[in-house]
Amino acid sequence: MLRIPNFGEAPLWKMASGVCFGTGCSFSLGLLTGFVEASFQNQRMGLAAHLEGVMNGTFVIALGATWSEVKLQTRQKAVAYRTVLYGYWAFTTLAAIFGTATLSPITAAGHSGRPWQEALVMLGFISVGLTIVLASVMVLWGLRRSVVSEAGLVDSRRRLSPVLAPNPTNSDTCLRGA
């Protein structure tokens, strides 16, 4: 059983390794889905599940590369981590297995599932859509805070600190080429 870490006061390397593990799982599941997509009831949705796993894996790889720069409180970072790993692959694969058409009429290709299957896939797609938006906003907010702290902004009105003010002696030196 996959155990999602509880970050509490976990060191940064544990969170980063968790993101890398999630990346490997998502990317690998996407690749493996490509081998069996022809056996799904809805092959177009099987292709969508394959591509979704690979794209989510790529997204998480990019996120893992910047994870140390995300400046959020520990609990917020844990929520962002968990919501990123809650991906489309599982529900897209279920849609391919069941042959549902909910929220994906183009890939449905005339298929439809039982009402409970359609409802399950619809709720899954909606929940994943909302969680990935939440995760993206949290990560972007954390990256913004990283940029703000590196820029040396001193208060909420975003005035630059004197350290970042233009230095005439440096610009003169640059212009003279010395």
PDB file of C-alpha atoms in Angstrom:
ATOM      1  CA  MET A   1       0.000   0.000   0.000  1.00  0.00           C
ATOM      2  CA  LEU A   2       1.306   3.441  -0.931  1.00  0.00           C
ATOM      3  CA  ARG A   3       1.895   5.506   2.191  1.00  0.00           C
ATOM      4  CA  ILE A   4       1.691   9.261   1.753  1.00  0.00           C
ATOM      5  CA  PRO A   5       4.132  10.874   4.176  1.00  0.00           C
ATOM      6  CA  ASN A   6       2.947  13.099   6.993  1.00  0.00           C
ATOM      7  CA  PHE A   7       5.240  16.081   6.743  1.00  0.00           C
ATOM      8  CA  GLY A   8       4.705  17.546  10.220  1.00  0.00           C
ATOM      9  CA  GLU A   9       8.249  18.711  10.886  1.00  0.00           C
ATOM     10  CA  ALA A  10       9.836  16.562   8.195  1.00  0.00           C
ATOM     11  CA  PRO A  11      13.091  17.756   6.658  1.00  0.00           C
ATOM     12  CA  LEU A  12      13.006  19.150   3.138  1.00  0.00           C
ATOM     13  CA  TRP A  13      14.739  16.116   1.628  1.00  0.00           C
ATOM     14  CA  LYS A  14      11.895  13.843   2.766  1.00  0.00           C
ATOM     15  CA  MET A  15       9.326  16.030   1.025  1.00  0.00           C
ATOM     16  CA  ALA A  16      11.440  16.237  -2.131  1.00  0.00           C
ATOM     17  CA  SER A  17      11.948  12.462  -2.163  1.00  0.00           C
ATOM     18  CA  GLY A  18       8.181  12.021  -1.797  1.00  0.00           C
ATOM     19  CA  VAL A  19       7.613  14.273  -4.793  1.00  0.00           C
ATOM     20  CA  CYS A  20      10.152  12.240  -6.784  1.00  0.00           C
ATOM     21  CA  PHE A  21       8.415   8.982  -5.787  1.00  0.00           C
ATOM     22  CA  GLY A  22       5.071  10.425  -6.867  1.00  0.00           C
ATOM     23  CA  THR A  23       6.652  11.471 -10.145  1.00  0.00           C
ATOM     24  CA  GLY A  24       7.979   7.994 -10.785  1.00  0.00           C
ATOM     25  CA  CYS A  25       4.621   6.399 -10.024  1.00  0.00           C
ATOM     26  CA  SER A  26       2.597   8.815 -12.133  1.00  0.00           C
ATOM     27  CA  PHE A  27       4.958   8.732 -15.083  1.00  0.00           C
ATOM     28  CA  SER A  28       5.348   4.926 -14.953  1.00  0.00           C
ATOM     29  CA  LEU A  29       1.601   4.339 -14.684  1.00  0.00           C
ATOM     30  CA  GLY A  30       1.093   6.588 -17.687  1.00  0.00           C
ATOM     31  CA  LEU A  31       3.684   4.676 -19.681  1.00  0.00           C
ATOM     32  CA  LEU A  32       2.302   1.285 -18.679  1.00  0.00           C
ATOM     33  CA  THR A  33      -1.223   2.376 -19.581  1.00  0.00           C
ATOM     34  CA  GLY A  34       0.031   2.914 -23.123  1.00  0.00           C
ATOM     35  CA  PHE A  35       0.769  -0.821 -23.396  1.00  0.00           C
ATOM     36  CA  VAL A  36      -2.793  -1.839 -22.521  1.00  0.00           C
ATOM     37  CA  GLU A  37      -4.847   1.000 -23.998  1.00  0.00           C
ATOM     38  CA  ALA A  38      -6.118  -1.255 -26.815  1.00  0.00           C
ATOM     39  CA  SER A  39      -7.742  -3.572 -24.258  1.00  0.00           C
ATOM     40  CA  PHE A  40      -9.939  -0.885 -22.678  1.00  0.00           C
ATOM     41  CA  GLN A  41     -13.637  -0.729 -23.518  1.00  0.00           C
ATOM     42  CA  ASN A  42     -13.055   2.824 -24.770  1.00  0.00           C
ATOM     43  CA  GLN A  43      -9.685   2.948 -26.522  1.00  0.00           C
ATOM     44  CA  ARG A  44      -9.738   6.718 -27.000  1.00  0.00           C
ATOM     45  CA  MET A  45     -10.149   7.193 -23.267  1.00  0.00           C
ATOM     46  CA  GLY A  46      -7.348   4.658 -22.769  1.00  0.00           C
ATOM     47  CA  LEU A  47      -5.114   6.857 -24.902  1.00  0.00           C
ATOM     48  CA  ALA A  48      -6.247   9.859 -22.843  1.00  0.00           C
ATOM     49  CA  ALA A  49      -5.343   7.975 -19.615  1.00  0.00           C
ATOM     50  CA  HIS A  50      -1.912   7.146 -21.040  1.00  0.00           C
ATOM     51  CA  LEU A  51      -1.244  10.751 -22.018  1.00  0.00           C
ATOM     52  CA  GLU A  52      -2.651  12.056 -18.731  1.00  0.00           C
ATOM     53  CA  GLY A  53      -0.290   9.895 -16.690  1.00  0.00           C
ATOM     54  CA  VAL A  54       2.720  10.940 -18.746  1.00  0.00           C
ATOM     55  CA  MET A  55       1.762  14.645 -18.644  1.00  0.00           C
ATOM     56  CA  ASN A  56       1.041  14.593 -14.903  1.00  0.00           C
ATOM     57  CA  GLY A  57       4.379  12.861 -14.371  1.00  0.00           C
ATOM     58  CA  THR A  58       6.103  15.578 -16.371  1.00  0.00           C
ATOM     59  CA  PHE A  59       4.301  18.268 -14.368  1.00  0.00           C
ATOM     60  CA  VAL A  60       5.382  16.669 -11.105  1.00  0.00           C
ATOM     61  CA  ILE A  61       8.974  16.408 -12.389  1.00  0.00           C
ATOM     62  CA  ALA A  62       8.942  20.170 -13.032  1.00  0.00           C
ATOM     63  CA  LEU A  63       7.371  20.753  -9.640  1.00  0.00           C
ATOM     64  CA  GLY A  64       9.982  18.551  -7.968  1.00  0.00           C
ATOM     65  CA  ALA A  65      12.726  20.654  -9.542  1.00  0.00           C
ATOM     66  CA  THR A  66      11.332  23.780  -7.886  1.00  0.00           C
ATOM     67  CA  TRP A  67       9.942  22.173  -4.700  1.00  0.00           C
ATOM     68  CA  SER A  68      12.689  23.589  -2.454  1.00  0.00           C
ATOM     69  CA  GLU A  69      11.762  27.088  -3.643  1.00  0.00           C
ATOM     70  CA  VAL A  70       8.096  26.742  -2.634  1.00  0.00           C
ATOM     71  CA  LYS A  71       7.806  28.784   0.566  1.00  0.00           C
ATOM     72  CA  LEU A  72       4.701  27.570   2.360  1.00  0.00           C
ATOM     73  CA  GLN A  73       3.970  26.570   5.921  1.00  0.00           C
ATOM     74  CA  THR A  74       4.524  22.869   6.571  1.00  0.00           C
ATOM     75  CA  ARG A  75       0.824  21.989   6.602  1.00  0.00           C
ATOM     76  CA  GLN A  76       0.164  24.005   3.427  1.00  0.00           C
ATOM     77  CA  LYS A  77       3.069  22.306   1.702  1.00  0.00           C
ATOM     78  CA  ALA A  78       1.688  18.912   2.697  1.00  0.00           C
ATOM     79  CA  VAL A  79      -1.733  19.810   1.269  1.00  0.00           C
ATOM     80  CA  ALA A  80      -0.126  21.009  -1.979  1.00  0.00           C
ATOM     81  CA  TYR A  81       1.892  17.777  -2.183  1.00  0.00           C
ATOM     82  CA  ARG A  82      -1.123  15.549  -1.656  1.00  0.00           C
ATOM     83  CA  THR A  83      -3.347  17.431  -4.074  1.00  0.00           C
ATOM     84  CA  VAL A  84      -0.707  17.312  -6.817  1.00  0.00           C
ATOM     85  CA  LEU A  85      -0.424  13.537  -6.521  1.00  0.00           C
ATOM     86  CA  TYR A  86      -4.217  13.132  -6.672  1.00  0.00           C
ATOM     87  CA  GLY A  87      -4.198  13.012 -10.430  1.00  0.00           C
ATOM     88  CA  TYR A  88      -6.392  12.523 -13.442  1.00  0.00           C
ATOM     89  CA  TRP A  89      -4.842   9.188 -14.370  1.00  0.00           C
ATOM     90  CA  ALA A  90      -7.006   7.050 -12.060  1.00  0.00           C
ATOM     91  CA  PHE A  91     -10.326   8.556 -13.125  1.00  0.00           C
ATOM     92  CA  THR A  92      -9.368   8.717 -16.791  1.00  0.00           C
ATOM     93  CA  THR A  93      -8.421   5.045 -16.607  1.00  0.00           C
ATOM     94  CA  LEU A  94     -11.723   4.227 -14.888  1.00  0.00           C
ATOM     95  CA  ALA A  95     -13.539   6.099 -17.651  1.00  0.00           C
ATOM     96  CA  ALA A  96     -11.664   3.985 -20.216  1.00  0.00           C
ATOM     97  CA  ILE A  97     -12.499   0.743 -18.396  1.00  0.00           C
ATOM     98  CA  PHE A  98     -16.179   1.618 -17.879  1.00  0.00           C
ATOM     99  CA  GLY A  99     -16.567   3.285 -21.283  1.00  0.00           C
ATOM    100  CA  THR A 100     -18.193   6.378 -19.794  1.00  0.00           C
ATOM    101  CA  ALA A 101     -18.964   9.598 -21.641  1.00  0.00           C
ATOM    102  CA  THR A 102     -19.385  12.034 -18.738  1.00  0.00           C
ATOM    103  CA  LEU A 103     -17.448  15.290 -19.144  1.00  0.00           C
ATOM    104  CA  SER A 104     -15.557  13.856 -22.105  1.00  0.00           C
ATOM    105  CA  PRO A 105     -17.909  13.577 -25.086  1.00  0.00           C
ATOM    106  CA  ILE A 106     -15.125  13.764 -27.687  1.00  0.00           C
ATOM    107  CA  THR A 107     -13.194  10.815 -26.279  1.00  0.00           C
ATOM    108  CA  ALA A 108     -16.417   8.918 -25.496  1.00  0.00           C
ATOM    109  CA  ALA A 109     -16.818   7.999 -29.174  1.00  0.00           C
ATOM    110  CA  GLY A 110     -20.386   6.769 -28.688  1.00  0.00           C
ATOM    111  CA  HIS A 111     -19.663   4.851 -25.473  1.00  0.00           C
ATOM    112  CA  SER A 112     -21.626   5.219 -22.281  1.00  0.00           C
ATOM    113  CA  GLY A 113     -21.494   3.504 -18.923  1.00  0.00           C
ATOM    114  CA  ARG A 114     -24.046   2.642 -16.291  1.00  0.00           C
ATOM    115  CA  PRO A 115     -25.447   5.599 -14.343  1.00  0.00           C
ATOM    116  CA  TRP A 116     -23.336   4.855 -11.240  1.00  0.00           C
ATOM    117  CA  GLN A 117     -20.194   4.602 -13.398  1.00  0.00           C
ATOM    118  CA  GLU A 118     -20.974   7.886 -15.118  1.00  0.00           C
ATOM    119  CA  ALA A 119     -21.577   9.544 -11.720  1.00  0.00           C
ATOM    120  CA  LEU A 120     -18.344   8.152 -10.246  1.00  0.00           C
ATOM    121  CA  VAL A 121     -16.240   9.328 -13.180  1.00  0.00           C
ATOM    122  CA  MET A 122     -17.959  12.728 -13.223  1.00  0.00           C
ATOM    123  CA  LEU A 123     -17.328  13.279  -9.503  1.00  0.00           C
ATOM    124  CA  GLY A 124     -13.756  12.104  -9.986  1.00  0.00           C
ATOM    125  CA  PHE A 125     -13.075  14.486 -12.864  1.00  0.00           C
ATOM    126  CA  ILE A 126     -14.636  17.409 -10.982  1.00  0.00           C
ATOM    127  CA  SER A 127     -12.720  16.675  -7.785  1.00  0.00           C
ATOM    128  CA  VAL A 128      -9.429  16.273  -9.621  1.00  0.00           C
ATOM    129  CA  GLY A 129     -10.013  19.496 -11.545  1.00  0.00           C
ATOM    130  CA  LEU A 130     -10.654  21.416  -8.352  1.00  0.00           C
ATOM    131  CA  THR A 131      -7.705  19.892  -6.492  1.00  0.00           C
ATOM    132  CA  ILE A 132      -5.215  20.551  -9.282  1.00  0.00           C
ATOM    133  CA  VAL A 133      -6.333  24.189  -9.433  1.00  0.00           C
ATOM    134  CA  LEU A 134      -5.949  24.408  -5.637  1.00  0.00           C
ATOM    135  CA  ALA A 135      -2.498  22.811  -5.796  1.00  0.00           C
ATOM    136  CA  SER A 136      -1.383  25.098  -8.624  1.00  0.00           C
ATOM    137  CA  VAL A 137      -2.536  28.217  -6.794  1.00  0.00           C
ATOM    138  CA  MET A 138      -0.791  27.080  -3.587  1.00  0.00           C
ATOM    139  CA  VAL A 139       2.463  26.270  -5.376  1.00  0.00           C
ATOM    140  CA  LEU A 140       2.418  29.523  -7.346  1.00  0.00           C
ATOM    141  CA  TRP A 141       1.730  31.425  -4.115  1.00  0.00           C
ATOM    142  CA  GLY A 142       4.665  29.636  -2.480  1.00  0.00           C
ATOM    143  CA  LEU A 143       6.922  30.425  -5.424  1.00  0.00           C
ATOM    144  CA  ARG A 144       5.773  34.051  -5.328  1.00  0.00           C
ATOM    145  CA  ARG A 145       6.734  34.248  -1.668  1.00  0.00           C
ATOM    146  CA  SER A 146      10.129  32.831  -2.586  1.00  0.00           C
ATOM    147  CA  VAL A 147      10.667  35.516  -5.228  1.00  0.00           C
ATOM    148  CA  VAL A 148       9.459  38.267  -2.883  1.00  0.00           C
ATOM    149  CA  SER A 149      11.825  37.173  -0.121  1.00  0.00           C
ATOM    150  CA  GLU A 150      14.768  36.954  -2.532  1.00  0.00           C
ATOM    151  CA  ALA A 151      13.997  40.377  -3.996  1.00  0.00           C
ATOM    152  CA  GLY A 152      14.283  41.974  -0.556  1.00  0.00           C
ATOM    153  CA  LEU A 153      10.874  43.607  -0.459  1.00  0.00           C
ATOM    154  CA  VAL A 154      10.492  45.078   2.994  1.00  0.00           C
ATOM    155  CA  ASP A 155       6.765  45.561   3.540  1.00  0.00           C
ATOM    156  CA  SER A 156       3.359  44.772   2.118  1.00  0.00           C
ATOM    157  CA  ARG A 157       3.383  47.948  -0.002  1.00  0.00           C
ATOM    158  CA  ARG A 158       6.221  46.374  -2.004  1.00  0.00           C
ATOM    159  CA  ARG A 159       8.777  49.140  -1.600  1.00  0.00           C
ATOM    160  CA  LEU A 160      12.287  48.129  -2.495  1.00  0.00           C
ATOM    161  CA  SER A 161      14.855  48.043   0.242  1.00  0.00           C
ATOM    162  CA  PRO A 162      17.868  50.353  -0.086  1.00  0.00           C
ATOM    163  CA  VAL A 163      19.993  47.332  -1.013  1.00  0.00           C
ATOM    164  CA  LEU A 164      18.176  47.040  -4.333  1.00  0.00           C
ATOM    165  CA  ALA A 165      18.202  50.743  -5.119  1.00  0.00           C
ATOM    166  CA  PRO A 166      20.294  51.695  -8.158  1.00  0.00           C
ATOM    167  CA  ASN A 167      23.889  52.402  -7.260  1.00  0.00           C
ATOM    168  CA  PRO A 168      25.320  55.249  -9.404  1.00  0.00           C
ATOM    169  CA  THR A 169      28.900  54.171  -8.806  1.00  0.00           C
ATOM    170  CA  ASN A 170      28.201  50.679 -10.139  1.00  0.00           C
ATOM    171  CA  SER A 171      26.403  51.978 -13.228  1.00  0.00           C
ATOM    172  CA  ASP A 172      29.205  54.439 -13.928  1.00  0.00           C
ATOM    173  CA  THR A 173      31.723  51.625 -13.656  1.00  0.00           C
ATOM    174  CA  CYS A 174      29.717  49.509 -16.053  1.00  0.00           C
ATOM    175  CA  LEU A 175      29.444  52.349 -18.563  1.00  0.00           C
ATOM    176  CA  ARG A 176      33.181  53.007 -18.458  1.00  0.00           C
ATOM    177  CA  GLY A 177      33.890  49.340 -19.030  1.00  0.00           C
ATOM    178  CA  ALA A 178      36.205  49.076 -16.033  1.00  0.00           C
TER     179      ALA A 178
END
